[in-house]
C-alpha positions as a Markdown table, in Angstrom:
| # | Residue | x | y | z |
|---|---|---|---|---|
| 1 | Unk | 23.5 | 128.4 | 99.5 |
| 2 | Unk | 25.6 | 125.9 | 97.8 |
| 3 | Unk | 27.8 | 127.3 | 94.9 |
| 4 | Unk | 28.4 | 125.5 | 91.7 |
| 5 | Unk | 31.8 | 125.5 | 90.0 |
| 6 | Unk | 33.4 | 123.8 | 87.0 |
| 7 | Unk | 37.0 | 122.8 | 87.0 |
| 8 | Unk | 38.3 | 122.6 | 83.5 |
| 9 | Unk | 41.4 | 120.4 | 83.7 |
| 10 | Unk | 42.4 | 117.2 | 85.5 |
| 11 | Unk | 46.1 | 117.6 | 86.4 |
| 12 | Unk | 47.6 | 118.2 | 89.8 |
| 13 | Unk | 45.9 | 121.6 | 90.4 |
| 14 | Unk | 42.7 | 120.4 | 88.8 |
| 15 | Unk | 42.2 | 117.4 | 91.0 |
| 16 | Unk | 43.3 | 119.5 | 94.1 |
| 17 | Unk | 40.8 | 122.2 | 93.2 |
| 18 | Unk | 37.9 | 119.6 | 92.8 |
| 19 | Unk | 38.9 | 118.0 | 96.1 |
| 20 | Unk | 39.4 | 121.3 | 98.2 |
| 21 | Unk | 36.5 | 123.3 | 96.7 |
| 22 | Unk | 34.2 | 120.3 | 97.4 |
| 23 | Unk | 35.6 | 120.3 | 100.9 |
| 24 | Unk | 34.7 | 124.0 | 101.1 |
| 25 | Unk | 31.1 | 123.1 | 100.4 |
| 26 | Unk | 30.9 | 123.8 | 96.7 |
| 27 | Unk | 29.2 | 121.5 | 94.1 |
| 28 | Unk | 32.0 | 120.7 | 91.6 |
| 29 | Unk | 32.0 | 119.5 | 88.0 |
| 30 | Unk | 35.5 | 118.1 | 87.0 |
| 31 | Unk | 36.3 | 118.0 | 83.3 |
| 32 | Unk | 39.1 | 116.2 | 81.6 |
| 33 | Unk | 39.8 | 116.3 | 77.9 |
| 34 | Unk | 40.2 | 113.1 | 75.8 |
| 35 | Unk | 43.7 | 111.9 | 76.2 |
| 36 | Unk | 44.1 | 113.5 | 79.6 |
| 37 | Unk | 41.1 | 111.7 | 81.3 |
| 38 | Unk | 42.8 | 108.8 | 83.2 |
| 39 | Unk | 42.5 | 110.8 | 86.4 |
| 40 | Unk | 38.8 | 110.9 | 85.8 |
| 41 | Unk | 38.8 | 107.2 | 85.4 |
| 42 | Unk | 40.7 | 106.8 | 88.6 |
| 43 | Unk | 38.2 | 109.0 | 90.5 |
| 44 | Unk | 35.2 | 107.0 | 89.1 |
| 45 | Unk | 36.8 | 103.8 | 90.1 |
| 46 | Unk | 37.7 | 105.1 | 93.6 |
| 47 | Unk | 34.4 | 107.0 | 94.2 |
| 48 | Unk | 36.2 | 110.3 | 94.9 |
| 49 | Unk | 39.5 | 112.0 | 95.6 |
| 50 | Unk | 41.8 | 111.1 | 98.6 |
| 51 | Unk | 44.2 | 113.5 | 100.1 |
| 52 | Unk | 46.9 | 111.7 | 101.9 |
| 53 | Unk | 47.8 | 112.3 | 105.5 |
| 54 | Unk | 51.4 | 111.5 | 104.8 |
| 55 | Unk | 53.7 | 110.5 | 102.0 |
| 56 | Unk | 57.2 | 109.1 | 102.3 |
| 57 | Unk | 57.0 | 109.8 | 106.0 |
| 58 | Unk | 56.2 | 113.5 | 105.4 |
| 59 | Unk | 53.2 | 114.8 | 107.1 |
| 60 | Unk | 50.8 | 116.5 | 104.6 |
| 61 | Unk | 47.9 | 119.0 | 104.7 |
| 62 | Unk | 44.1 | 118.8 | 104.3 |
| 63 | Unk | 43.9 | 115.0 | 104.5 |
| 64 | Unk | 40.6 | 113.3 | 103.8 |
| 65 | Unk | 38.3 | 112.0 | 101.1 |
| 66 | Unk | 35.8 | 113.8 | 99.0 |
| 67 | Unk | 33.2 | 112.5 | 96.4 |
| 68 | Unk | 33.0 | 114.8 | 93.5 |
| 69 | Unk | 29.4 | 115.9 | 92.3 |
| 70 | Unk | 30.0 | 115.5 | 88.4 |
| 71 | Unk | 32.8 | 114.0 | 86.4 |
| 72 | Unk | 32.7 | 114.6 | 82.8 |
| 73 | Unk | 34.5 | 114.4 | 79.4 |
| 74 | Unk | 31.9 | 116.5 | 77.7 |
| 75 | Unk | 33.1 | 120.2 | 77.7 |
| 76 | Unk | 29.6 | 121.6 | 76.9 |
| 77 | Unk | 28.3 | 119.9 | 79.9 |
| 78 | Unk | 31.1 | 121.3 | 82.1 |
| 79 | Unk | 30.5 | 124.9 | 80.8 |
| 80 | Unk | 26.7 | 124.6 | 81.2 |
| 81 | Unk | 27.2 | 123.3 | 84.8 |
| 82 | Unk | 28.3 | 126.6 | 86.4 |
| 83 | Unk | 28.7 | 130.3 | 85.9 |
| 84 | Unk | 32.1 | 130.1 | 87.5 |
| 85 | Unk | 34.7 | 128.2 | 85.5 |
| 86 | Unk | 38.2 | 127.6 | 86.8 |
| 87 | Unk | 41.0 | 126.7 | 84.4 |
| 88 | Unk | 43.9 | 125.4 | 86.6 |
| 89 | Unk | 45.9 | 124.3 | 83.5 |
| 90 | Unk | 49.4 | 125.1 | 82.1 |
| 91 | Unk | 49.5 | 128.2 | 80.0 |
| 92 | Unk | 49.8 | 126.4 | 76.7 |
| 93 | Unk | 46.5 | 124.6 | 77.4 |
| 94 | Unk | 44.5 | 127.9 | 77.9 |
| 95 | Unk | 44.0 | 128.8 | 74.2 |
| 96 | Unk | 42.9 | 125.5 | 72.8 |
| 97 | Unk | 40.7 | 124.9 | 75.8 |
| 98 | Unk | 39.0 | 128.3 | 75.4 |
| 99 | Unk | 38.6 | 127.9 | 71.7 |
| 100 | Unk | 36.6 | 124.7 | 72.3 |
| 101 | Unk | 34.6 | 126.5 | 75.2 |
| 102 | Unk | 33.7 | 129.6 | 73.1 |
| 103 | Unk | 30.6 | 128.2 | 71.4 |
| 104 | Unk | 29.1 | 127.1 | 74.8 |
| 105 | Unk | 29.9 | 130.3 | 76.8 |
| 106 | Unk | 27.3 | 132.8 | 77.8 |
| 107 | Unk | 27.3 | 136.4 | 79.1 |
| 108 | Unk | 27.7 | 136.6 | 82.9 |
| 109 | Unk | 30.1 | 133.7 | 83.2 |
| 110 | Unk | 33.5 | 134.2 | 84.9 |
| 111 | Unk | 36.6 | 132.4 | 84.0 |
| 112 | Unk | 39.5 | 132.1 | 86.4 |
| 113 | Unk | 42.9 | 131.1 | 85.2 |
| 114 | Unk | 45.4 | 129.6 | 87.8 |
| 115 | Unk | 48.0 | 130.7 | 86.9 |
| 116 | Unk | 47.0 | 133.6 | 84.7 |
| 117 | Unk | 50.3 | 134.4 | 83.1 |
| 118 | Unk | 48.4 | 137.1 | 81.1 |
| 119 | Unk | 46.0 | 134.6 | 79.8 |
| 120 | Unk | 43.1 | 136.8 | 80.2 |
| 121 | Unk | 44.4 | 139.1 | 77.6 |
| 122 | Unk | 45.1 | 136.3 | 75.1 |
| 123 | Unk | 41.6 | 134.8 | 75.6 |
| 124 | Unk | 39.8 | 138.1 | 75.3 |
| 125 | Unk | 41.7 | 138.7 | 72.0 |
| 126 | Unk | 40.5 | 135.2 | 70.8 |
| 127 | Unk | 37.0 | 136.0 | 71.8 |
| 128 | Unk | 37.0 | 139.2 | 69.8 |
| 129 | Unk | 38.9 | 137.6 | 66.8 |
| 130 | Unk | 36.4 | 134.8 | 66.7 |
| 131 | Unk | 33.4 | 137.1 | 66.5 |
| 132 | Unk | 32.1 | 136.6 | 70.1 |
| 133 | Unk | 32.5 | 140.3 | 71.2 |
| 134 | Unk | 29.0 | 140.4 | 72.6 |
| 135 | Unk | 29.6 | 137.5 | 75.0 |
| 136 | Unk | 30.4 | 139.4 | 78.2 |
| 137 | Unk | 32.8 | 137.2 | 80.1 |
| 138 | Unk | 34.8 | 138.4 | 83.2 |
| 139 | Unk | 38.3 | 136.9 | 83.1 |
| 140 | Unk | 40.4 | 136.6 | 86.3 |
| 141 | Unk | 44.2 | 135.9 | 86.4 |
| 142 | Unk | 45.7 | 134.5 | 89.6 |
| 143 | Unk | 49.3 | 134.8 | 90.1 |
| 144 | Unk | 49.5 | 131.0 | 90.8 |
| 145 | Unk | 47.7 | 128.0 | 92.1 |
| 146 | Unk | 46.9 | 128.1 | 95.9 |
| 147 | Unk | 48.6 | 124.7 | 96.7 |
| 148 | Unk | 51.8 | 122.9 | 96.4 |
| 149 | Unk | 50.5 | 119.6 | 95.4 |
| 150 | Unk | 51.1 | 116.4 | 93.5 |
| 151 | Unk | 49.1 | 113.4 | 92.2 |
| 152 | Unk | 50.8 | 110.6 | 93.8 |
| 153 | Unk | 48.4 | 107.7 | 93.0 |
| 154 | Unk | 45.1 | 106.8 | 91.5 |
| 155 | Unk | 42.8 | 109.6 | 92.7 |
| 156 | Unk | 45.3 | 110.3 | 95.4 |
| 157 | Unk | 46.8 | 113.6 | 96.2 |
| 158 | Unk | 49.8 | 114.8 | 98.3 |
| 159 | Unk | 48.8 | 118.4 | 99.3 |
| 160 | Unk | 52.2 | 119.8 | 100.6 |
| 161 | Unk | 50.9 | 123.1 | 101.7 |
| 162 | Unk | 48.9 | 126.1 | 100.7 |
| 163 | Unk | 49.6 | 129.9 | 100.4 |
| 164 | Unk | 48.2 | 132.3 | 103.0 |
| 165 | Unk | 46.4 | 134.3 | 100.3 |
| 166 | Unk | 46.0 | 134.4 | 96.6 |
| 167 | Unk | 46.6 | 137.7 | 94.6 |
| 168 | Unk | 44.3 | 138.1 | 91.6 |
| 169 | Unk | 43.1 | 140.7 | 89.0 |
| 170 | Unk | 40.2 | 140.7 | 86.6 |
| 171 | Unk | 40.2 | 141.8 | 83.0 |
| 172 | Unk | 39.1 | 144.5 | 82.9 |
| 173 | Unk | 40.7 | 145.6 | 86.2 |
| 174 | Unk | 37.5 | 147.7 | 87.2 |
| 175 | Unk | 35.8 | 144.2 | 87.8 |
| 176 | Unk | 38.4 | 142.8 | 90.2 |
| 177 | Unk | 36.5 | 143.6 | 93.5 |
| 178 | Unk | 33.1 | 142.1 | 92.0 |
| 179 | Unk | 35.0 | 139.0 | 90.9 |
| 180 | Unk | 36.6 | 138.5 | 94.3 |
| 181 | Unk | 33.1 | 138.8 | 95.8 |
| 182 | Unk | 31.8 | 135.9 | 93.5 |
| 183 | Unk | 34.8 | 133.8 | 93.9 |
| 184 | Unk | 35.7 | 134.2 | 97.7 |
| 185 | Unk | 32.8 | 131.8 | 98.9 |
| 186 | Unk | 34.3 | 129.0 | 96.9 |
| 187 | Unk | 38.0 | 129.5 | 97.8 |
| 188 | Unk | 39.9 | 127.9 | 100.7 |
| 189 | Unk | 42.1 | 131.1 | 101.2 |
| 190 | Unk | 41.6 | 134.8 | 101.0 |
| 191 | Unk | 41.9 | 136.4 | 97.6 |
| 192 | Unk | 43.6 | 139.8 | 97.3 |
| 193 | Unk | 43.2 | 142.4 | 94.6 |
| 194 | Unk | 46.0 | 143.5 | 92.2 |
| 195 | Unk | 45.9 | 146.5 | 90.0 |
| 196 | Unk | 45.4 | 144.6 | 86.8 |
| 197 | Unk | 46.3 | 141.4 | 84.9 |
| 198 | Unk | 49.7 | 142.8 | 83.8 |
| 199 | Unk | 50.6 | 143.2 | 87.4 |
| 200 | Unk | 49.3 | 139.7 | 88.1 |
| 201 | Unk | 51.6 | 138.3 | 85.5 |
| 202 | Unk | 54.6 | 140.3 | 86.8 |
| 203 | Unk | 53.9 | 139.0 | 90.3 |
| 204 | Unk | 53.8 | 135.4 | 89.6 |
| 205 | Unk | 56.4 | 134.0 | 92.0 |
| 206 | Unk | 57.6 | 131.4 | 89.4 |
| 207 | Unk | 59.4 | 134.2 | 87.5 |
| 208 | Unk | 62.3 | 134.2 | 89.9 |
| 209 | Unk | 62.2 | 130.6 | 91.2 |
| 210 | Unk | 61.9 | 128.4 | 88.1 |
| 211 | Unk | 63.4 | 129.3 | 84.7 |
| 212 | Unk | 66.7 | 130.7 | 85.7 |
| 213 | Unk | 67.6 | 128.2 | 88.4 |
| 214 | Unk | 66.5 | 125.4 | 86.1 |
| 215 | Unk | 68.5 | 126.8 | 83.2 |
| 216 | Unk | 71.7 | 127.2 | 85.4 |
| 217 | Unk | 71.3 | 123.6 | 86.8 |
| 218 | Unk | 70.4 | 121.8 | 83.7 |
| 219 | Unk | 73.4 | 119.6 | 83.5 |
| 220 | Unk | 73.0 | 118.1 | 87.0 |
| 221 | Unk | 69.3 | 117.9 | 86.6 |
| 222 | Unk | 69.5 | 115.8 | 83.4 |
| 223 | Unk | 72.4 | 113.7 | 84.4 |
| 224 | Unk | 70.9 | 112.8 | 87.8 |
| 225 | Unk | 67.3 | 112.5 | 86.6 |
| 226 | Unk | 66.0 | 115.3 | 88.8 |
| 227 | Unk | 66.8 | 113.5 | 92.0 |
| 228 | Unk | 67.1 | 116.7 | 93.9 |
| 229 | Unk | 65.2 | 118.8 | 96.4 |
| 230 | Unk | 64.9 | 121.5 | 93.7 |
| 231 | Unk | 64.7 | 124.6 | 95.8 |
| 232 | Unk | 67.4 | 123.7 | 98.3 |
| 233 | Unk | 69.8 | 122.0 | 95.9 |
| 234 | Unk | 69.6 | 124.3 | 92.8 |
| 235 | Unk | 69.7 | 127.5 | 94.8 |
| 236 | Unk | 73.4 | 128.3 | 95.7 |
| 237 | Unk | 75.0 | 131.6 | 96.7 |
| 238 | Unk | 76.0 | 132.3 | 93.2 |
| 239 | Unk | 72.8 | 131.3 | 91.4 |
| 240 | Unk | 70.9 | 133.5 | 94.0 |
| 241 | Unk | 73.1 | 136.4 | 93.0 |
| 242 | Unk | 72.1 | 135.9 | 89.3 |
| 243 | Unk | 68.5 | 135.6 | 90.3 |
| 244 | Unk | 68.7 | 138.8 | 92.3 |
| 245 | Unk | 69.9 | 140.6 | 89.1 |
| 246 | Unk | 67.0 | 139.2 | 87.2 |
| 247 | Unk | 64.7 | 140.2 | 90.0 |
| 248 | Unk | 66.0 | 143.9 | 89.7 |
| 249 | Unk | 65.1 | 143.7 | 85.9 |
| 250 | Unk | 61.5 | 142.6 | 86.7 |
| 251 | Unk | 61.2 | 145.4 | 89.3 |
| 252 | Unk | 62.4 | 148.0 | 86.8 |
| 253 | Unk | 59.9 | 146.8 | 84.2 |
| 254 | Unk | 57.1 | 147.2 | 86.8 |
| 255 | Unk | 58.4 | 150.7 | 87.7 |
| 256 | Unk | 58.4 | 151.7 | 84.1 |
| 257 | Unk | 54.9 | 150.6 | 83.6 |
| 258 | Unk | 53.8 | 152.5 | 86.7 |
| 259 | Unk | 53.2 | 149.3 | 88.9 |
| 260 | Unk | 54.4 | 149.1 | 92.4 |
| 261 | Unk | 55.5 | 145.4 | 92.5 |
| 262 | Unk | 56.3 | 143.4 | 95.6 |
| 263 | Unk | 59.9 | 142.0 | 95.7 |
| 264 | Unk | 60.1 | 138.2 | 95.4 |
| 265 | Unk | 61.3 | 138.1 | 99.1 |
| 266 | Unk | 58.2 | 140.2 | 100.3 |
| 267 | Unk | 55.9 | 138.0 | 98.2 |
| 268 | Unk | 57.3 | 134.6 | 99.4 |
| 269 | Unk | 57.4 | 135.7 | 103.0 |
| 270 | Unk | 53.8 | 136.9 | 102.8 |
| 271 | Unk | 52.5 | 133.9 | 100.8 |
| 272 | Unk | 54.1 | 131.3 | 103.0 |
| 273 | Unk | 54.1 | 133.0 | 106.4 |
| 274 | Unk | 57.9 | 133.2 | 106.7 |
| 275 | Unk | 60.4 | 135.8 | 107.9 |
| 276 | Unk | 63.3 | 135.0 | 105.7 |
| 277 | Unk | 66.1 | 137.7 | 105.2 |
| 278 | Unk | 67.0 | 136.7 | 101.6 |
| 279 | Unk | 65.5 | 134.7 | 98.7 |
| 280 | Unk | 68.3 | 132.2 | 99.2 |
| 281 | Unk | 67.0 | 131.6 | 102.7 |
| 282 | Unk | 63.6 | 131.1 | 101.3 |
| 283 | Unk | 64.8 | 128.4 | 98.9 |
| 284 | Unk | 66.9 | 126.7 | 101.6 |
| 285 | Unk | 64.4 | 126.8 | 104.5 |
| 286 | Unk | 60.8 | 126.8 | 103.1 |
| 287 | Unk | 59.0 | 123.8 | 104.7 |
| 288 | Unk | 56.4 | 123.8 | 102.0 |
| 289 | Unk | 58.9 | 123.5 | 99.2 |
| 290 | Unk | 61.3 | 121.2 | 101.0 |
| 291 | Unk | 59.0 | 118.4 | 101.8 |
| 292 | Unk | 59.6 | 116.0 | 98.8 |
| 293 | Unk | 62.4 | 115.6 | 96.3 |
| 294 | Unk | 60.9 | 116.7 | 92.9 |
| 295 | Unk | 62.9 | 118.5 | 90.4 |
| 296 | Unk | 62.9 | 118.9 | 86.6 |
| 297 | Unk | 64.9 | 116.3 | 84.8 |
| 298 | Unk | 65.0 | 117.8 | 81.3 |
| 299 | Unk | 64.7 | 121.1 | 79.5 |
| 300 | Unk | 61.2 | 120.1 | 78.4 |
| 301 | Unk | 60.0 | 120.7 | 81.9 |
| 302 | Unk | 57.3 | 123.3 | 82.5 |
| 303 | Unk | 59.7 | 125.4 | 84.5 |
| 304 | Unk | 61.2 | 126.3 | 81.1 |
| 305 | Unk | 58.5 | 125.5 | 78.6 |
| 306 | Unk | 55.9 | 127.4 | 80.6 |
| 307 | Unk | 57.7 | 129.8 | 82.9 |
| 308 | Unk | 60.3 | 131.0 | 80.4 |
| 309 | Unk | 57.8 | 131.2 | 77.5 |
| 310 | Unk | 54.9 | 132.6 | 79.4 |
| 311 | Unk | 56.6 | 134.7 | 82.0 |
| 312 | Unk | 60.1 | 135.8 | 80.9 |
| 313 | Unk | 58.9 | 136.5 | 77.3 |
| 314 | Unk | 56.3 | 139.1 | 78.4 |
| 315 | Unk | 58.7 | 140.7 | 80.6 |
| 316 | Unk | 61.2 | 141.0 | 77.7 |
| 317 | Unk | 58.4 | 142.4 | 75.5 |
| 318 | Unk | 57.4 | 145.0 | 78.2 |
| 319 | Unk | 61.1 | 145.8 | 78.6 |
| 320 | Unk | 61.4 | 146.4 | 74.8 |
| 321 | Unk | 58.5 | 148.7 | 74.9 |
| 322 | Unk | 59.6 | 150.7 | 77.9 |
| 323 | Unk | 63.4 | 150.8 | 77.2 |
| 324 | Unk | 64.4 | 148.7 | 80.2 |
| 325 | Unk | 67.6 | 146.7 | 79.8 |
| 326 | Unk | 67.2 | 142.9 | 80.6 |
| 327 | Unk | 70.5 | 141.2 | 80.1 |
| 328 | Unk | 69.7 | 138.2 | 82.4 |
| 329 | Unk | 66.1 | 137.6 | 81.2 |
| 330 | Unk | 67.4 | 137.9 | 77.6 |
| 331 | Unk | 70.3 | 135.6 | 78.2 |
| 332 | Unk | 68.1 | 133.0 | 79.9 |
| 333 | Unk | 65.7 | 132.9 | 77.0 |
| 334 | Unk | 68.5 | 132.6 | 74.5 |
| 335 | Unk | 70.0 | 129.5 | 76.4 |
| 336 | Unk | 66.5 | 128.0 | 76.7 |
| 337 | Unk | 65.9 | 128.4 | 73.0 |
| 338 | Unk | 69.2 | 126.5 | 72.4 |
| 339 | Unk | 68.1 | 123.8 | 74.8 |
| 340 | Unk | 64.8 | 123.2 | 73.2 |
| 341 | Unk | 65.6 | 124.2 | 69.6 |
| 342 | Unk | 62.9 | 126.8 | 70.1 |
| 343 | Unk | 62.3 | 130.5 | 69.5 |
| 344 | Unk | 60.4 | 131.6 | 72.6 |
| 345 | Unk | 60.9 | 135.2 | 71.5 |
| 346 | Unk | 58.5 | 134.5 | 68.6 |
| 347 | Unk | 56.3 | 131.7 | 70.1 |
| 348 | Unk | 56.1 | 132.8 | 73.7 |
| 349 | Unk | 53.4 | 135.0 | 75.1 |
| 350 | Unk | 54.2 | 138.2 | 73.1 |
| 351 | Unk | 52.4 | 141.5 | 73.1 |
| 352 | Unk | 50.7 | 140.6 | 69.8 |
| 353 | Unk | 49.3 | 137.4 | 71.3 |
| 354 | Unk | 47.9 | 139.5 | 74.2 |
| 355 | Unk | 46.4 | 142.1 | 71.8 |
| 356 | Unk | 48.7 | 144.8 | 73.1 |
| 357 | Unk | 51.0 | 145.3 | 70.1 |
| 358 | Unk | 51.2 | 148.8 | 68.8 |
| 359 | Unk | 50.1 | 150.4 | 72.0 |
| 360 | Unk | 51.9 | 153.0 | 73.9 |
| 361 | Unk | 52.5 | 152.3 | 77.6 |
| 362 | Unk | 49.8 | 154.6 | 78.7 |
| 363 | Unk | 47.3 | 153.2 | 76.2 |
| 364 | Unk | 48.1 | 149.6 | 77.3 |
| 365 | Unk | 47.7 | 150.4 | 80.9 |
| 366 | Unk | 44.3 | 152.1 | 80.2 |
| 367 | Unk | 43.3 | 149.1 | 78.3 |
| 368 | Unk | 43.7 | 146.7 | 81.3 |
| 369 | Unk | 42.4 | 149.1 | 83.8 |
């Protein structure tokens, strides 16, 4: 039986999801908001989406062409199209999209966020605050998107590779296995269960790989317009040492919350089928991450505006709650605030935004169970 799915978002991950889920046999509706709908016009003009076989003399994965069942700029149409809705959008887009979706949602629908970044908790709070408590939605947070991918031309993708599996958790956590059962027939890779959406946020591998290395490398990234192979060129022996200290802070937060987190090295080896001995080796040798030169060229890149604001800030907040010291996480956030004239401690993804403020640790973990 063909499964329908709506992809809400038309960026790199949205187009790749529309392409690959169609390749998997699903009927797909792809939605793009006004102002972000040029990719939709490109797909309409081309008749579908092409995944290139090579780009810049680099061999790529999953090459082919797929026509997409439905292309729309009407959010109600996209929400009505399917009971499974996937939002492969940046964290800052989750809230405004969900507020627009709320009047059209119905009980029984499932919303999957890729990446989650604690978005399920934020959206659940909005649902309750806006008076939609009786609409029974299952939220699912994935640790990331399945692919390393880029839009490289009109309706053209360069899919650099795909993870071996994708860890996910539902909110509430007791629904995770049922959610996986619904989602798995759509997905091009195995879904694996995490304890809860807090664990899913803490296991997002961008935590260690993006904000700190970008922050430490900002001078070169800006002055040379990001013309680097990011993972190879921004990870040095010394920056890897600093990242290891920040990784220890993340693991300590997990332990204080009663969560048995994978180390970044374990996660990267498992997700990309590697046998590296150190995270430094991961960054220097990963074939998936080393295929194209693509690096941030300013402090407004999502490696800071998303990964610091929506991954480091929650860690800082959990650390404050549990009494864990986080000097590297805290220092990185202070520097990023200075870079962007921002206050991520206030405007990032806080416990208050997640509906967790005022809870003791035990109460918080019971809430997400």
